[in-house]
mmCIF file of C-alpha atoms in Angstrom:
data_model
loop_
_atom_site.group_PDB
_atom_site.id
_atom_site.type_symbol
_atom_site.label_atom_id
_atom_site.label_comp_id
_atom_site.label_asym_id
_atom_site.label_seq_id
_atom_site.Cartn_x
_atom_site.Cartn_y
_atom_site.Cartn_z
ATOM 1 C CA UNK A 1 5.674 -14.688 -34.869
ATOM 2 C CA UNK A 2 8.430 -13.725 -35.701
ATOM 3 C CA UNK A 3 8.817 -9.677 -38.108
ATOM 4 C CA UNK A 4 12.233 -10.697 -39.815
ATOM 5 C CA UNK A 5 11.104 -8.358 -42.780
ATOM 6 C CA UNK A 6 10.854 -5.205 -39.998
ATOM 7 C CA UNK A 7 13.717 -3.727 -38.153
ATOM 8 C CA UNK A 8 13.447 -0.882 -34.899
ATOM 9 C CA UNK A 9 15.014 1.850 -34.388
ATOM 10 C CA UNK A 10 14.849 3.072 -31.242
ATOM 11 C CA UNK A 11 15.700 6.962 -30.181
ATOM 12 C CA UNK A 12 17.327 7.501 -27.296
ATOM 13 C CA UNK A 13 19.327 9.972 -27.152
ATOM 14 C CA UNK A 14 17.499 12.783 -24.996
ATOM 15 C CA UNK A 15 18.717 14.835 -22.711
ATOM 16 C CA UNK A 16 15.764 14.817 -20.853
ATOM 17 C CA UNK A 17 16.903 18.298 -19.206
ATOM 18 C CA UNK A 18 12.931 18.991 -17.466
ATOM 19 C CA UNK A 19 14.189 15.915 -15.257
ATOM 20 C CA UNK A 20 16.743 17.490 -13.150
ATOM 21 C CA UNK A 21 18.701 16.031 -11.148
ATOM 22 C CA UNK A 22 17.585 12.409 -12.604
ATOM 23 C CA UNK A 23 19.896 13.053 -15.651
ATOM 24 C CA UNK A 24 22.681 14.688 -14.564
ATOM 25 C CA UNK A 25 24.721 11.744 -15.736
ATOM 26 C CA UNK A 26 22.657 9.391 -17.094
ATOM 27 C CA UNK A 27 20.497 10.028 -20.323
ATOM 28 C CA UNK A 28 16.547 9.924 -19.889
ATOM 29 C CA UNK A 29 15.695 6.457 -21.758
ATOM 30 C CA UNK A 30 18.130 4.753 -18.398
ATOM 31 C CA UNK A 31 16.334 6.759 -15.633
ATOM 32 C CA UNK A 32 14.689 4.233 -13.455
ATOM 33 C CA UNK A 33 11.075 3.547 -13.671
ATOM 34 C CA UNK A 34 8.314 1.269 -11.104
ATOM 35 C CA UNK A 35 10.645 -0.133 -8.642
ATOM 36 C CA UNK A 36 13.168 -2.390 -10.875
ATOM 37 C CA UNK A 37 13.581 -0.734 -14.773
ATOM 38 C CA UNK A 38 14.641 1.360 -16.691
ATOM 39 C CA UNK A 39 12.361 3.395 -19.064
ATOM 40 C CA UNK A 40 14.232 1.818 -22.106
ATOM 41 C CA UNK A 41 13.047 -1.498 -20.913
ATOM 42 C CA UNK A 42 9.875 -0.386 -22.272
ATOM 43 C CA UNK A 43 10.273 -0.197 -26.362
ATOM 44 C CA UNK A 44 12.865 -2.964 -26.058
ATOM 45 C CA UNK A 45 10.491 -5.711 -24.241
ATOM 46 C CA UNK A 46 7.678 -4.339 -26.893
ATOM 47 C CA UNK A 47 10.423 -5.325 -29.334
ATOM 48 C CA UNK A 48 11.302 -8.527 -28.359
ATOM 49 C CA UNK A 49 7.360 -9.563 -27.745
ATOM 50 C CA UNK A 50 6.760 -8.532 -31.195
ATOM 51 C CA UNK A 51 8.835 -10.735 -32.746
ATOM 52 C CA UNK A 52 11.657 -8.027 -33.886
ATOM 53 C CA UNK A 53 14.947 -9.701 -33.867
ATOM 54 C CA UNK A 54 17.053 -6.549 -34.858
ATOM 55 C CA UNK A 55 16.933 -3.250 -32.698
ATOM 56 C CA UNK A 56 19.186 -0.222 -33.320
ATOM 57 C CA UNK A 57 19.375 1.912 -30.472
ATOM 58 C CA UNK A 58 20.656 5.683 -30.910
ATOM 59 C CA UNK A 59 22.404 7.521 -28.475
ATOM 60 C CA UNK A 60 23.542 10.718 -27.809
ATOM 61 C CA UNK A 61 23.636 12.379 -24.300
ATOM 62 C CA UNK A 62 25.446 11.232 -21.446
ATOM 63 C CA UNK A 63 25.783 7.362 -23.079
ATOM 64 C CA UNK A 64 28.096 5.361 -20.972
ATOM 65 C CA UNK A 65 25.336 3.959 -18.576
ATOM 66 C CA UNK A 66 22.831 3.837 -21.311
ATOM 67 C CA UNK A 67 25.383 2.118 -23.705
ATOM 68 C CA UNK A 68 26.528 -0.164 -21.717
ATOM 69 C CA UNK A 69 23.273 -1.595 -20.371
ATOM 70 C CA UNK A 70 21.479 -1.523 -24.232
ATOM 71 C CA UNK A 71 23.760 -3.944 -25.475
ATOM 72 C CA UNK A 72 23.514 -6.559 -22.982
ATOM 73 C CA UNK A 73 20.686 -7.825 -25.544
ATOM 74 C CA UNK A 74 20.403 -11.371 -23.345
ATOM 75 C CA UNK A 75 17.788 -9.524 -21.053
ATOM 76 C CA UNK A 76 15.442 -9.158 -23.595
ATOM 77 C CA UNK A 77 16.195 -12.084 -25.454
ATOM 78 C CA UNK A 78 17.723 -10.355 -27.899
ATOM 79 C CA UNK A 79 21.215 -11.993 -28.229
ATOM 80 C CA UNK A 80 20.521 -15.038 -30.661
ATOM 81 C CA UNK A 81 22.600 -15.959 -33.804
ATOM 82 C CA UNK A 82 20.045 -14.099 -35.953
ATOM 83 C CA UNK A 83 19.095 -11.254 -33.409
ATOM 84 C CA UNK A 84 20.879 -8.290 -31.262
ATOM 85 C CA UNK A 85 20.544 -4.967 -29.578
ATOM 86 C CA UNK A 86 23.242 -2.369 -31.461
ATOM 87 C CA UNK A 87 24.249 0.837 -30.086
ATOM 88 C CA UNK A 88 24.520 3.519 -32.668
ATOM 89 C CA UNK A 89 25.902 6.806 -31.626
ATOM 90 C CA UNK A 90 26.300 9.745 -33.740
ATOM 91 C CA UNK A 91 29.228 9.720 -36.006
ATOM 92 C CA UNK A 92 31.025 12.662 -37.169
ATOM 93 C CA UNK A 93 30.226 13.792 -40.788
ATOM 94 C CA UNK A 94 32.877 13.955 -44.110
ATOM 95 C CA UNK A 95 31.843 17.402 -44.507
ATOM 96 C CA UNK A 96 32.141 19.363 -40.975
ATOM 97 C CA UNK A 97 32.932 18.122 -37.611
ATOM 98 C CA UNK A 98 29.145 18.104 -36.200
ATOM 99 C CA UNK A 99 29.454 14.465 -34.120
ATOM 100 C CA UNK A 100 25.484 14.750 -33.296
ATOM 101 C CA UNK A 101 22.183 13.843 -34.410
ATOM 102 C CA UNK A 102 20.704 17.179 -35.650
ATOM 103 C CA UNK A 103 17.210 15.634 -35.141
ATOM 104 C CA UNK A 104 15.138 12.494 -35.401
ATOM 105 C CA UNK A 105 15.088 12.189 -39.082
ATOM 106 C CA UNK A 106 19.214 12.478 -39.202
ATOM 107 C CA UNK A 107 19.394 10.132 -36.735
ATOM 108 C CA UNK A 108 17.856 7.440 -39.097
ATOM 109 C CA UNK A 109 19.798 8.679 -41.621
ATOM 110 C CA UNK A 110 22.781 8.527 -40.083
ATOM 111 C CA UNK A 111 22.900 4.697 -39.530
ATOM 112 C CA UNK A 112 21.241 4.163 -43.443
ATOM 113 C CA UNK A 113 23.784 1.757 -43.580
ATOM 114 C CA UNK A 114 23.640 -0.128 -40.677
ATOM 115 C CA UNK A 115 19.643 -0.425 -41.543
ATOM 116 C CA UNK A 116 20.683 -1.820 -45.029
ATOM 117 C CA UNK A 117 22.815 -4.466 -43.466
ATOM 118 C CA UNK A 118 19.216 -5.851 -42.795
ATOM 119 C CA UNK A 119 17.428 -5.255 -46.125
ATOM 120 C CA UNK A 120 14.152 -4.969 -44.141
ATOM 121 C CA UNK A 121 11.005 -4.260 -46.003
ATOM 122 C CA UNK A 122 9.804 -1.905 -42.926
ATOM 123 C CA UNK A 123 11.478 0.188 -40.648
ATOM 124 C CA UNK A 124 9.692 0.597 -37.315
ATOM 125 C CA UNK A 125 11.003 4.149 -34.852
ATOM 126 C CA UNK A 126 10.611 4.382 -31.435
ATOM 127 C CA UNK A 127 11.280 6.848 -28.538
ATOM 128 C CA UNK A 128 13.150 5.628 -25.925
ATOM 129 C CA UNK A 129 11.405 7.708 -23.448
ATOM 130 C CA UNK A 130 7.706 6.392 -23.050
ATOM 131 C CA UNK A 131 5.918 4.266 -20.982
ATOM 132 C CA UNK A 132 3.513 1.658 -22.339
ATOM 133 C CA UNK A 133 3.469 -2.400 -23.294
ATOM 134 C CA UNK A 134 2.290 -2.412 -27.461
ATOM 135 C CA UNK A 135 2.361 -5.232 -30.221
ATOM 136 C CA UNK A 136 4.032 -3.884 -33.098
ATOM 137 C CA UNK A 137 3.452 -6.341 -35.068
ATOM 138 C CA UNK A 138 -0.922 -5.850 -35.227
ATOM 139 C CA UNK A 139 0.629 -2.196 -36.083
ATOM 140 C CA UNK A 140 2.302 -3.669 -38.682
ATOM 141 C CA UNK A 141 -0.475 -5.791 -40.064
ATOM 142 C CA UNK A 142 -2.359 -2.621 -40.219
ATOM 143 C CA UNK A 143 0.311 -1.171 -42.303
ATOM 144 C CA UNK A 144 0.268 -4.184 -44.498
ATOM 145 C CA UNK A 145 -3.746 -3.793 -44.861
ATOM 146 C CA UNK A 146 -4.003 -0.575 -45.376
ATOM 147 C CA UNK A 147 -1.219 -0.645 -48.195
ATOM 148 C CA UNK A 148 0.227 1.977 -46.716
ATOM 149 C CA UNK A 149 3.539 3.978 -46.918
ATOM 150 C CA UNK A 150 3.921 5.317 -43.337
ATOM 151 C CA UNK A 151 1.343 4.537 -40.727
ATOM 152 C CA UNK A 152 1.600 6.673 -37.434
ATOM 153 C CA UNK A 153 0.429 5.461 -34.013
ATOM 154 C CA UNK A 154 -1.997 7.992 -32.694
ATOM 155 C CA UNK A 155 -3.294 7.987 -28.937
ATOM 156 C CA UNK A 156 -6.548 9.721 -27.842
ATOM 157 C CA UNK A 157 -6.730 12.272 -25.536
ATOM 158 C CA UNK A 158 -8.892 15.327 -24.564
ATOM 159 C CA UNK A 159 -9.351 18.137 -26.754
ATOM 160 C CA UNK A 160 -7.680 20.373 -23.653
ATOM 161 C CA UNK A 161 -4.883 18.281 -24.066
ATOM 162 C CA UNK A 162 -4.810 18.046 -28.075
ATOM 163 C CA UNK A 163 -2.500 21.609 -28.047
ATOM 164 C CA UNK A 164 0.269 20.102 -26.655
ATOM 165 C CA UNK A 165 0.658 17.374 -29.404
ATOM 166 C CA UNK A 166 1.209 16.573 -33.399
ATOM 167 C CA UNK A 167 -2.326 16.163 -34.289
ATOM 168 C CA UNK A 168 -3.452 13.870 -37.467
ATOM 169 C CA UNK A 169 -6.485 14.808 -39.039
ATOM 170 C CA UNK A 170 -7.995 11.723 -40.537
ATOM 171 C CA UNK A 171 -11.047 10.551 -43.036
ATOM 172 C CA UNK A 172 -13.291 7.755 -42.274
ATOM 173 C CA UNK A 173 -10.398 5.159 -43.129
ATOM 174 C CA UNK A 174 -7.874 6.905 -40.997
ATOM 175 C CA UNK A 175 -5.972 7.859 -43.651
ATOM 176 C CA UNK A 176 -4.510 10.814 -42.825
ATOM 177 C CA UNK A 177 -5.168 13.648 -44.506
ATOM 178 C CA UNK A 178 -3.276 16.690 -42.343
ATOM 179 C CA UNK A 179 -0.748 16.962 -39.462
ATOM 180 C CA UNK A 180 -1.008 19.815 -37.283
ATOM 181 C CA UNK A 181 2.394 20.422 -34.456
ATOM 182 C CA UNK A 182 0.447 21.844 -31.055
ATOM 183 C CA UNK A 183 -2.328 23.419 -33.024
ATOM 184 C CA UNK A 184 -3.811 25.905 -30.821
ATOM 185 C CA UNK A 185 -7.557 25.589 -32.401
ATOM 186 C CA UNK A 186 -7.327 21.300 -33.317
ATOM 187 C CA UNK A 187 -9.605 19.684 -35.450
ATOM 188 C CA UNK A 188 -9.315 16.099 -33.938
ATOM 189 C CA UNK A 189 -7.867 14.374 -30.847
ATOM 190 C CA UNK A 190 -5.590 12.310 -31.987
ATOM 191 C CA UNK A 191 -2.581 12.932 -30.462
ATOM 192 C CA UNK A 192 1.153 11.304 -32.429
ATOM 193 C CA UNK A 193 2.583 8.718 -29.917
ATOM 194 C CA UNK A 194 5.817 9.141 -32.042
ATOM 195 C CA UNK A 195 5.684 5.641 -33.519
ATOM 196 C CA UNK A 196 6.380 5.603 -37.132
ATOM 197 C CA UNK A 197 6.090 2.031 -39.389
ATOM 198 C CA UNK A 198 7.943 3.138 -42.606
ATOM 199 C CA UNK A 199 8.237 1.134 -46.140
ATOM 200 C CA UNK A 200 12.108 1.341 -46.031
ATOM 201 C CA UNK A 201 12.745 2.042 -49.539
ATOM 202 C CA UNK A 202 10.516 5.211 -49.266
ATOM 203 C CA UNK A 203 12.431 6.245 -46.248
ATOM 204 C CA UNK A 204 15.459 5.793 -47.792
ATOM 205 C CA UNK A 205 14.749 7.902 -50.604
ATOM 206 C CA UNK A 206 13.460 10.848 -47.953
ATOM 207 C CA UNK A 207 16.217 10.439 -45.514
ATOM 208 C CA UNK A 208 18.529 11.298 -48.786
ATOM 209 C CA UNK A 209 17.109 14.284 -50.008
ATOM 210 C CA UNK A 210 16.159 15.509 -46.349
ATOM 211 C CA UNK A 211 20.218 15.465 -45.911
ATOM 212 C CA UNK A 212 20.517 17.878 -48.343
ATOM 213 C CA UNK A 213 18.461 20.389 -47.550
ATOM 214 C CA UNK A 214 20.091 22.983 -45.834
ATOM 215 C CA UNK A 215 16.228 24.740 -44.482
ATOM 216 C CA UNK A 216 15.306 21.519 -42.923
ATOM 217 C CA UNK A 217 15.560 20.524 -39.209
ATOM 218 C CA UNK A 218 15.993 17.272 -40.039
ATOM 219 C CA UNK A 219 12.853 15.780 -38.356
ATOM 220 C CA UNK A 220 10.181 13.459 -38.411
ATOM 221 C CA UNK A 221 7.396 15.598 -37.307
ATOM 222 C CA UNK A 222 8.642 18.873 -38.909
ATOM 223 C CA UNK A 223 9.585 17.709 -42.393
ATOM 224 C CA UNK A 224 9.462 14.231 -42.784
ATOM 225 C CA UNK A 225 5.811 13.318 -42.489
ATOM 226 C CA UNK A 226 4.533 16.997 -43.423
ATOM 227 C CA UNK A 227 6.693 16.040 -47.013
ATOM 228 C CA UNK A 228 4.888 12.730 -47.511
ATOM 229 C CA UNK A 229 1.567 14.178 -47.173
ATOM 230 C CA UNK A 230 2.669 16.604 -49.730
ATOM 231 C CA UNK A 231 4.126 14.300 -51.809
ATOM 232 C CA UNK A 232 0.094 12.434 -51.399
ATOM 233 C CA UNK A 233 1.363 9.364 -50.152
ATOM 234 C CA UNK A 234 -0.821 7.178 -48.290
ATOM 235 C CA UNK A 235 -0.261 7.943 -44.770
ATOM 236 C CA UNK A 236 -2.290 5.641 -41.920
ATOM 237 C CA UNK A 237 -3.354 6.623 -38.399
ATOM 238 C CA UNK A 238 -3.012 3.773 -36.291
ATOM 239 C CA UNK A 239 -5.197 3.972 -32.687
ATOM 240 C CA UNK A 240 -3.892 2.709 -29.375
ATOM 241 C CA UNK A 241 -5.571 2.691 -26.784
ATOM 242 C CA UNK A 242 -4.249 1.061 -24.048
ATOM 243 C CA UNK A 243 -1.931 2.740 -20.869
ATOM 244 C CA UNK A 244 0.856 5.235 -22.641
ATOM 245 C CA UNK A 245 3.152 8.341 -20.633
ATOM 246 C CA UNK A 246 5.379 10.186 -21.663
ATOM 247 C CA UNK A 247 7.858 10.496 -18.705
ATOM 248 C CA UNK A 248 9.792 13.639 -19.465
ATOM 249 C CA UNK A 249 8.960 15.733 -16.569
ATOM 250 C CA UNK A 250 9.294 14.721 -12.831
ATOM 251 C CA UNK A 251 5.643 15.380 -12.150
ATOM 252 C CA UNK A 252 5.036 13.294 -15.260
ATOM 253 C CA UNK A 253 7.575 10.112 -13.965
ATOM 254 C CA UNK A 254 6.096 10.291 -10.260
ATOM 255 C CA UNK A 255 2.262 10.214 -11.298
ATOM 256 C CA UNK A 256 3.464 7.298 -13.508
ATOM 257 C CA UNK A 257 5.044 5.598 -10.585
ATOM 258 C CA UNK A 258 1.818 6.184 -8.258
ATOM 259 C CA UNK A 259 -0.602 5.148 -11.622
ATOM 260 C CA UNK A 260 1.383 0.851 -10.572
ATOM 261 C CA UNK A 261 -0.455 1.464 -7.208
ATOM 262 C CA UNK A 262 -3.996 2.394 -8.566
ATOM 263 C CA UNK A 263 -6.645 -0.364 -8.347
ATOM 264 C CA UNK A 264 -7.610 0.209 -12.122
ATOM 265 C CA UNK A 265 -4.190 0.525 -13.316
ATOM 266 C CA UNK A 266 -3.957 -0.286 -16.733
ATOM 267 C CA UNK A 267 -0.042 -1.396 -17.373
ATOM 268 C CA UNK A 268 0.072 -4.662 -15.407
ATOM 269 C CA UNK A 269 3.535 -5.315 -14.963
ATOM 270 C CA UNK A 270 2.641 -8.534 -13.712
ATOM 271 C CA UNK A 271 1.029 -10.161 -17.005
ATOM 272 C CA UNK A 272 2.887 -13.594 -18.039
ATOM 273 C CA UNK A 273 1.530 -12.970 -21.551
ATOM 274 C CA UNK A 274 3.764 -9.488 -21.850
ATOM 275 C CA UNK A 275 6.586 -9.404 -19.636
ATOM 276 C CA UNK A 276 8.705 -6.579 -19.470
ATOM 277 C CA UNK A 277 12.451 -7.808 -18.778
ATOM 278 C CA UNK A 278 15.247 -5.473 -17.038
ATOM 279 C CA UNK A 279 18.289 -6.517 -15.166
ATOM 280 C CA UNK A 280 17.541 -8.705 -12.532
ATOM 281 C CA UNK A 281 20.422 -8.167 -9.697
ATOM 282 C CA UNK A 282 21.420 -10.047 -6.709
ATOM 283 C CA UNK A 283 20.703 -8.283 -3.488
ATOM 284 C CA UNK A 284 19.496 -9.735 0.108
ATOM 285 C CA UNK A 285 15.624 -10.060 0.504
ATOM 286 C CA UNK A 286 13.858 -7.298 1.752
ATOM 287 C CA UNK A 287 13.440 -6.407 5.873
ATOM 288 C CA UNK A 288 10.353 -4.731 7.234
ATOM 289 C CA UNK A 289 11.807 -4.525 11.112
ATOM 290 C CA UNK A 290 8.786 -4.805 14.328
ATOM 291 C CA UNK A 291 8.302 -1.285 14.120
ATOM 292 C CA UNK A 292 7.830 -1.281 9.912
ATOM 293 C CA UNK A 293 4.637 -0.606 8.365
ATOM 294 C CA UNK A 294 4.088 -1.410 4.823
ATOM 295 C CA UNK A 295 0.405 -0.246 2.778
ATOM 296 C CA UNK A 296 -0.056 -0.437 -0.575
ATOM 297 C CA UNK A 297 3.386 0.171 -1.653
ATOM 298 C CA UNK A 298 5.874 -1.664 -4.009
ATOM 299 C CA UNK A 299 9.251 -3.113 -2.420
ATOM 300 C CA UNK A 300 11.987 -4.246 -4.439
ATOM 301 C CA UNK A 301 14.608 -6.384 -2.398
ATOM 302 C CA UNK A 302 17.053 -5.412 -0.441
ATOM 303 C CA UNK A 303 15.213 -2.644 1.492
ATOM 304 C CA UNK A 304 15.188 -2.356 4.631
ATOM 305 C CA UNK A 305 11.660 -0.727 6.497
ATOM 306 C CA UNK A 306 12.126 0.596 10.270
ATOM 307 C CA UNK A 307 9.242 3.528 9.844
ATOM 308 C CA UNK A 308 5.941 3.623 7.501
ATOM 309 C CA UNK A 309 5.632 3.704 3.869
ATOM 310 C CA UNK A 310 2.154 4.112 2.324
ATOM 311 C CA UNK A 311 1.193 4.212 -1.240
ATOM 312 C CA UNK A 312 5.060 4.456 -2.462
ATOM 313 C CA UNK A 313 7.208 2.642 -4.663
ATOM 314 C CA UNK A 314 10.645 1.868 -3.198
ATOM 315 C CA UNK A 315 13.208 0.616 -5.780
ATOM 316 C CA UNK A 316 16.632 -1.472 -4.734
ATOM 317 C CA UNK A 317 18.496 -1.159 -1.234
ATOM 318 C CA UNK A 318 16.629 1.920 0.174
ATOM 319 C CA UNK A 319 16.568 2.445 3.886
ATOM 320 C CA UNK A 320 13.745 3.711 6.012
ATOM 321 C CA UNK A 321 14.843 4.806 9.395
ATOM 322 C CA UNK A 322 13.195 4.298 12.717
ATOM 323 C CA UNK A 323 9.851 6.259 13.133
ATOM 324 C CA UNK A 324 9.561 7.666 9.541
ATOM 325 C CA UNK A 325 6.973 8.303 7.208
ATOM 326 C CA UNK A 326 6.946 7.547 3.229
ATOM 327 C CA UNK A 327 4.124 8.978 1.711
ATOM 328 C CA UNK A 328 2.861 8.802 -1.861
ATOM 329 C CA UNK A 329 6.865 8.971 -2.820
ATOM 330 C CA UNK A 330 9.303 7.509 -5.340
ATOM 331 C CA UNK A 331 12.608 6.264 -3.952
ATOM 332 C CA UNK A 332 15.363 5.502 -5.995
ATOM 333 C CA UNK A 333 17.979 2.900 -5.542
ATOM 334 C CA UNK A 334 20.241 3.091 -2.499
ATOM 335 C CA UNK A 335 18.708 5.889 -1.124
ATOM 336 C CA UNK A 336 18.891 6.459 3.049
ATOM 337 C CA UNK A 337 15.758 7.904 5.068
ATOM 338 C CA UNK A 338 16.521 9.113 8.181
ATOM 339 C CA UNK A 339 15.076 8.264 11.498
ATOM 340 C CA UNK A 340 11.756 10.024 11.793
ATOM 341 C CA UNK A 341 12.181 11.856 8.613
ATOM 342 C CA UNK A 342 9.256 12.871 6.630
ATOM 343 C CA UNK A 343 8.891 11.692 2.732
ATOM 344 C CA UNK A 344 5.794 13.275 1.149
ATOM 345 C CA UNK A 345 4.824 13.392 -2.615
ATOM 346 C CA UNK A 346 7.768 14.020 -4.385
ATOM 347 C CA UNK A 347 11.109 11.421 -6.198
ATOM 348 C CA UNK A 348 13.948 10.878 -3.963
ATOM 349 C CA UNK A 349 16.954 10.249 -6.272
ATOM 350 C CA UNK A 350 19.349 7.532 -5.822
ATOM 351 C CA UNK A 351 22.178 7.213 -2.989
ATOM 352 C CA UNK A 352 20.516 10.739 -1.474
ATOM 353 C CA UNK A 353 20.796 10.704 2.306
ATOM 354 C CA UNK A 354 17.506 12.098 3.935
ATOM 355 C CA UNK A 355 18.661 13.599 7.495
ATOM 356 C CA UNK A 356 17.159 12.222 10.592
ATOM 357 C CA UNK A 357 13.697 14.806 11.153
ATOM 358 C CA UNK A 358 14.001 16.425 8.024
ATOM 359 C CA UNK A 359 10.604 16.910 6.008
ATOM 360 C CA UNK A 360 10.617 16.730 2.235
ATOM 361 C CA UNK A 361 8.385 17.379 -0.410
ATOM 362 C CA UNK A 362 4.711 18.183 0.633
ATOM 363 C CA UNK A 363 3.954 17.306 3.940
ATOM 364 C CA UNK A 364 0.568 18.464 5.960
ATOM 365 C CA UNK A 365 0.549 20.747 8.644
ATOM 366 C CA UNK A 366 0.288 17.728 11.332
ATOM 367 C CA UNK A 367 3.348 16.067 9.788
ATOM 368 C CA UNK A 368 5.294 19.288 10.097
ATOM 369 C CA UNK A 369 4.058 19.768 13.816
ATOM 370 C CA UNK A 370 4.798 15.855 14.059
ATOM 371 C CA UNK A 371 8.617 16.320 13.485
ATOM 372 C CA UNK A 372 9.128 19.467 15.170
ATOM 373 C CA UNK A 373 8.098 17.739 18.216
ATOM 374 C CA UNK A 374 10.212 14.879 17.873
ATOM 375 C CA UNK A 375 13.432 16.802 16.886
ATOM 376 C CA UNK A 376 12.345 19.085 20.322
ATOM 377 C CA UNK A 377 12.138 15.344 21.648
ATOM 378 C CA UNK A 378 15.564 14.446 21.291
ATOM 379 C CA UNK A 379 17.241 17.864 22.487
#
């Protein structure tokens, strides 16, 4: 069914700095992700298996990759008469010459008038930075239910991990009745996913006076919803609870590489009835020489296997030398191993050239002996 009344807005304009190396040129939402995406393929499939015809996407760091590859809407099915991807950066303002979103909230409020273009009824934000398949639009029916003003997708999670999140406390309804940021003593465990519904007009009106607040960092979670539940409006938790990660760290991307290779992994990239869509390029199948093992591992074409690779996930045109060993690792597109190299728990980032006997990551003690001997080997 199609949500013609709701429009997303998706945020992607990290800088995703706890990554490294991954975006040194290339902002967070484009950093790849499980062999053949990106991480913005995520919210944007979620979109366009929703039924939302109209996604804004906002960017801000390092945008020429990112830009370029959000508005080629025809890969999520997204480029119809009455449907499209836009790309919204930050403009500069009438009054100073700050060309940046100062925070989530200004973000939205930048582009009010791209969003009333639309004349939606509902305004949906995203982060462009999380992993997970969701169908905004039984969010959205919850919204409509519940007669609410904002309703706030909440996630689960351990009361050691409750800290390190925006908590909502809710009643027996889930309205929400108080928002705590990292509380260091919380009251409940449900943690903000970051996914807002909002009843535009209201938004509108907040965005405005938000603007003009000089104290205000211009946020969602710091002033935004703590404002509506002073202002008593009726604010919903909604509660997900299928497979969600936030990738903003590189332990946090690699376990959510390995969690595609557990036997009870919950995102099921293969399911017909959700597909996630990405760019599908044109490279030669994938070789696994005589000598090649291959165990539990994905392999996107184009690779080519002389050594072993266990429990991995290998994305586009990565090379395996002769006699090498790929364990538990991440290897990014166009990447070269070396003959009898050793790959061990960690993300190898794209085009890098492994030397031949080299040992990276965390190897074992017998793996280190293993290559010591073979580089004595060949002297």
């Amino acid at each position: 069914m199609r949500q013609n009344n709701m429009l997303a807005m998706i945020l992607a304009g990290g800088r995703g700095s706890r990554l490294y190396e991954l975006t040194s040129k290339v902002a967070k939402p484009a950093v790849y992700f499980g062999g053949k995406y990106r991480i913005i393929d995520f919210p944007l499939s979620n979109c366009a298996n929703s039924g939302i015809d109209v996604v804004g996407v906002l960017t801000q760091y390092e945008p020429v990759l990112l830009n370029a590859y959000a508005s080629a809407g025809h890969r999520w099915g997204l480029d119809t008469f009455d449907s499209g991807v836009y790309v919204l950066p930050p403009s500069e303002k009438e009054d100073s010459d700050l060309d940046v979103y100062r925070g989530t909230a200004d973000a939205i409020t930048q582009n009010i008038d791209f969003i009333d273009q639309y004349d939606p009824e509902y305004v949906l934000v995203l982060s462009g930075d999380h992993i997970y398949k969701m169908d905004y639009s039984k969010m959205l029916a919850c919204h409509k239910e519940k007669g609410a003003d904002a309703t706030i997708a909440v996630l689960p999670v351990t009361m050691k991990e409750a800290s390190r999140f925006g908590i909502m406390n809710t009643d027996e309804d889930n309205k929400i009745i108080e928002f705590e940021e990292k509380p260091e003593h919380p009251k409940s465990n449900l943690a903000s996913m970051g996914i807002y519904i909002f009843d535009w007009k209201l938004l509108r009106k907040k965005l405005i006076e938000d603007d003009k607040n000089p104290e205000s960092s211009h946020d969602f979670g710091k002033d935004i919803i703590p404002g509506l539940l002073a202002e008593h409006k009726r604010l919903y938790a909604y509660e997900f609870n299928g497979y969600w990660k936030d990738v903003g760290t590189i332990d946090s991307l690699w376990e959510a590489n390995m969690d595609l290779l557990d036997k009870n992994e919950e995102l099921d990239l293969n399911d017909p009835a959700w597909k996630i869509y990405t760019e599908e390029g044109v490279n030669l199948p994938q070789y696994i020489s005589e000598e090649g093992v291959v165990e539990h591992s994905y392999i996107n074409q184009g690779c080519s296997i002389e050594g072993n690779v266990k429990r991995s996930v290998l994305f586009h045109d990565v090379e395996i030398g002769k006699g090498a060993q790929i364990n538990d690792a991440v290897i990014l597109p166009g990447a070269e191993i070396g003959e009898g190299a050793i790959v061990n728990r960690c993300i190898i980032a794209e085009n890098v050239k492994v030397d031949p006997y080299t040992v990276v990551g965390d190897p074992s003690s017998e793996e280190i002996e293993l290559v010591s001997k073979r580089v004595r080997g060949n002297k």
